[in-house]
Coordinates of C-alpha atoms in Angstrom, one line a residue:
Chain A
D3 CA 8.7 -10.2 13.7
A4 CA 7.1 -7.2 12.1
G5 CA 4.1 -5.8 13.9
V6 CA 0.8 -4.6 12.4
I7 CA 1.7 -2.1 9.7
Q8 CA -0.6 0.8 8.8
S9 CA -0.5 3.5 6.2
P10 CA -0.7 6.4 6.0
R11 CA 0.4 7.4 9.5
H12 CA -1.1 10.9 9.0
E13 CA -3.5 12.2 6.5
V14 CA -5.2 15.6 6.1
T15 CA -7.9 15.7 3.5
E16 CA -10.8 18.0 2.5
M17 CA -14.4 17.2 3.2
G18 CA -15.9 15.2 0.4
Q19 CA -12.7 13.5 -0.6
E20 CA -12.2 9.7 -0.5
V21 CA -9.9 8.4 2.2
T22 CA -8.3 4.9 2.1
L23 CA -6.5 3.5 5.1
R24 CA -4.4 0.4 4.7
C25 CA -3.3 -2.4 7.0
K26 CA -1.0 -5.3 6.9
P27 CA -1.6 -7.7 9.8
I28 CA 1.0 -9.9 11.5
S29 CA 1.8 -12.9 9.5
G30 CA -0.2 -16.0 10.6
H31 CA -2.9 -14.0 12.4
D32 CA -6.4 -15.0 11.3
Y33 CA -8.3 -12.1 12.9
L34 CA -8.1 -8.5 11.8
F35 CA -9.9 -5.6 13.5
W36 CA -10.5 -1.9 12.7
Y37 CA -10.9 0.5 15.6
R38 CA -11.6 4.2 15.8
Q39 CA -10.4 6.4 18.6
T40 CA -11.9 9.8 19.4
M41 CA -11.8 12.0 22.5
M42 CA -15.6 11.9 22.8
R43 CA -16.2 8.2 22.2
G44 CA -12.9 6.5 23.2
L45 CA -12.0 3.3 21.3
E46 CA -14.8 1.8 19.2
L47 CA -14.6 -1.4 17.2
L48 CA -15.8 -0.7 13.6
I49 CA -15.5 -4.1 12.0
Y50 CA -13.5 -7.4 12.3
F51 CA -12.6 -10.2 9.9
N52 CA -11.8 -13.8 10.4
N53 CA -9.9 -15.6 7.7
N54 CA -10.6 -12.6 5.4
V55 CA -14.4 -12.8 5.9
P56 CA -16.2 -9.9 7.7
I57 CA -17.8 -11.2 10.9
D58 CA -19.2 -8.2 12.6
D59 CA -19.6 -4.8 11.0
S60 CA -22.1 -3.4 13.5
G61 CA -19.8 -0.7 14.5
M62 CA -19.4 0.8 11.1
P63 CA -21.0 4.2 11.5
E64 CA -22.8 4.5 8.2
D65 CA -22.7 3.6 4.5
R66 CA -19.9 6.1 3.9
F67 CA -17.6 3.5 5.6
S68 CA -16.5 0.3 3.9
A69 CA -13.8 -2.3 4.7
K70 CA -12.3 -5.1 2.7
M71 CA -9.8 -7.8 3.2
P72 CA -8.9 -9.3 -0.2
N73 CA -6.3 -11.6 1.2
A74 CA -4.7 -12.6 4.5
S75 CA -2.1 -9.9 4.4
F76 CA -4.0 -6.8 3.5
S77 CA -7.1 -4.8 4.5
T78 CA -8.5 -1.4 3.7
L79 CA -10.9 0.9 5.4
K80 CA -12.4 3.4 3.0
I81 CA -14.4 6.6 3.8
Q82 CA -16.3 8.1 0.9
P83 CA -17.2 10.9 1.1
S84 CA -15.3 12.0 4.2
E85 CA -16.7 14.5 6.7
P86 CA -15.0 16.5 9.5
R87 CA -16.6 14.3 12.1
D88 CA -14.6 11.4 10.7
S89 CA -11.5 13.0 12.1
A90 CA -10.0 10.4 14.4
V91 CA -7.2 7.9 14.9
Y92 CA -8.0 4.6 13.1
F93 CA -6.2 1.6 14.4
C94 CA -5.8 -1.8 12.8
A95 CA -5.2 -4.8 15.0
S96 CA -4.7 -8.5 14.5
S97 CA -4.6 -11.7 16.5
R98 CA -4.4 -15.4 16.3
G99 CA -7.9 -16.7 17.2
T100 CA -7.4 -18.6 20.4
H101 CA -9.0 -17.6 23.7
G102 CA -7.0 -15.1 25.6
N103 CA -4.6 -14.5 22.8
T104 CA -3.3 -11.0 22.6
I105 CA -4.6 -8.5 20.0
Y106 CA -1.8 -6.5 18.6
F107 CA -2.3 -2.9 17.4
G108 CA -0.7 -0.9 14.7
E109 CA 0.5 2.6 15.3
G110 CA -2.6 4.1 13.9
S111 CA -3.6 6.4 11.0
W112 CA -4.3 9.9 12.2
L113 CA -7.0 11.3 10.0
T114 CA -8.0 15.0 9.9
V115 CA -10.8 16.0 7.6
V116 CA -11.1 19.8 7.1
Chain B
G2 CA -23.5 -6.6 27.5
D3 CA -19.9 -6.7 28.5
S4 CA -18.4 -3.5 29.9
V5 CA -15.3 -2.2 31.5
T6 CA -15.2 0.8 33.9
Q7 CA -11.9 2.6 34.8
M8 CA -11.2 5.2 37.3
E9 CA -11.6 8.7 35.8
G10 CA -8.5 10.6 35.0
P11 CA -6.4 12.5 34.7
V12 CA -4.1 11.2 37.4
T13 CA -1.0 13.2 38.3
L14 CA 1.7 11.8 40.5
S15 CA 5.2 12.6 41.5
E16 CA 8.1 10.4 40.5
E17 CA 8.5 7.4 42.7
A18 CA 4.9 7.5 44.0
F19 CA 2.8 4.4 44.2
L20 CA 0.2 4.0 41.4
T21 CA -3.2 2.4 41.4
I22 CA -5.6 2.6 38.5
N23 CA -8.9 0.9 39.3
C24 CA -10.7 -1.3 36.7
T25 CA -13.9 -3.3 37.2
Y26 CA -15.7 -5.3 34.6
T27 CA -19.1 -6.8 33.8
A28 CA -19.1 -10.0 31.7
T29 CA -20.7 -13.3 31.4
G30 CA -18.5 -16.3 32.0
Y31 CA -14.7 -15.9 32.5
P32 CA -13.2 -13.3 30.3
S33 CA -9.5 -12.6 29.7
L34 CA -8.4 -9.2 31.0
F35 CA -5.8 -6.9 29.6
W36 CA -4.1 -3.6 30.3
Y37 CA -2.9 -1.7 27.2
V38 CA -0.8 1.5 27.3
Q39 CA -0.7 4.3 24.8
Y40 CA 2.2 6.7 24.8
P41 CA 1.8 10.1 23.2
G42 CA 1.5 9.9 19.5
E43 CA 1.7 6.1 19.4
G44 CA -0.6 3.1 19.1
L45 CA -1.7 0.7 21.9
Q46 CA 0.8 -1.7 23.3
L47 CA -0.1 -4.6 25.5
L48 CA 1.2 -4.0 29.0
L49 CA 0.0 -7.2 30.7
K50 CA -2.8 -9.7 30.8
A51 CA -4.4 -12.4 32.8
T52 CA -6.6 -15.2 31.5
K53 CA -8.1 -16.8 34.6
A54 CA -9.1 -15.9 38.1
D55 CA -6.3 -15.2 40.6
D56 CA -3.7 -14.9 37.7
K57 CA -1.3 -12.0 38.1
G58 CA -0.1 -10.3 35.0
S59 CA 3.1 -8.3 35.3
N60 CA 5.5 -6.3 33.1
K61 CA 7.8 -3.3 33.5
G62 CA 7.1 -3.1 37.2
F63 CA 3.4 -3.0 36.7
E64 CA 1.1 -5.7 37.9
A65 CA -2.6 -6.6 38.1
T66 CA -4.4 -9.5 39.6
Y67 CA -7.6 -11.0 38.2
R68 CA -10.1 -10.9 41.0
K69 CA -13.3 -12.8 40.1
E70 CA -15.0 -12.1 43.4
T71 CA -14.8 -8.4 43.0
T72 CA -14.7 -8.4 39.2
S73 CA -11.7 -6.2 39.2
F74 CA -8.3 -6.0 37.6
H75 CA -6.6 -3.0 39.2
L76 CA -3.3 -1.8 37.8
E77 CA -0.5 -1.1 40.3
K78 CA 3.1 0.0 40.3
G79 CA 5.3 0.6 43.3
S80 CA 7.4 3.5 42.0
V81 CA 6.4 5.4 38.9
Q82 CA 8.8 7.2 36.6
V83 CA 8.3 10.1 34.3
S84 CA 8.5 7.7 31.3
D85 CA 5.3 6.0 32.6
S86 CA 3.3 9.0 31.5
A87 CA 0.7 7.7 29.1
V88 CA -2.9 6.7 28.7
Y89 CA -3.8 3.3 30.2
F90 CA -6.7 1.2 29.0
C91 CA -8.3 -1.8 30.8
A92 CA -10.0 -4.3 28.4
L93 CA -11.7 -7.6 28.4
L94 CA -12.1 -10.4 25.9
S95 CA -15.1 -12.6 26.6
R96 CA -14.7 -16.4 26.2
G97 CA -15.7 -17.4 22.7
A98 CA -15.6 -13.8 21.5
Q99 CA -12.9 -12.0 19.6
K100 CA -13.8 -8.4 20.3
L101 CA -11.9 -6.5 22.9
V102 CA -14.1 -4.3 25.1
F103 CA -12.2 -1.2 26.4
G104 CA -12.6 1.1 29.3
Q105 CA -12.5 4.8 28.6
G106 CA -8.8 5.1 29.4
T107 CA -7.0 6.9 32.2
R108 CA -4.4 9.5 31.4
L109 CA -1.4 9.4 33.8
T110 CA 1.1 12.2 34.1
I111 CA 4.2 11.7 36.3
N112 CA 6.1 14.9 37.3
P113 CA 9.8 14.8 38.1

């Protein structure tokens, strides 16, 4: 079974540009999560969806960040405009919503904003 | 709120040494507990988990026991290998919630 698939794996962009990160969750999973990992702050949950509906976006840093899940097999995280402090690894993860079920992570999108 | 505290790294050991990475948690109720591992340049992979008190999770020679009385989930391995070099994250999932709460991670380096 394919795991969580993210793209791009690596992106280098200039400050002010729009960045779109993409995620395909594991088929049959009804929860999807976006995490950000930095040296300073570790792993932070940005937002998560249940059945394509955003449930908790309290971790989204500011209005420059937005996330959508138009269907059960696709989600995007968009940063517009990007800033150097957005440089981080962004992980998408998914799970089947039963207590104790494992949350599976993608390999991450490594973003550098210069 | 829920939180996870891991021993600070980095941890450096010689091959075949015994490993312990401490993890304690604060949570209401009875969370599920997890250890994830992140190898260089890769994403997080589940290493092992336990969903109730006294459960022992094990995988690849690693093990951890869910200790409710001490609110701990320490990771152990009897004989580490160079290939175990990675960052290890302890995490909890509260009952009724879907958000993993992570510790800060412990970087482990194993020297030949």
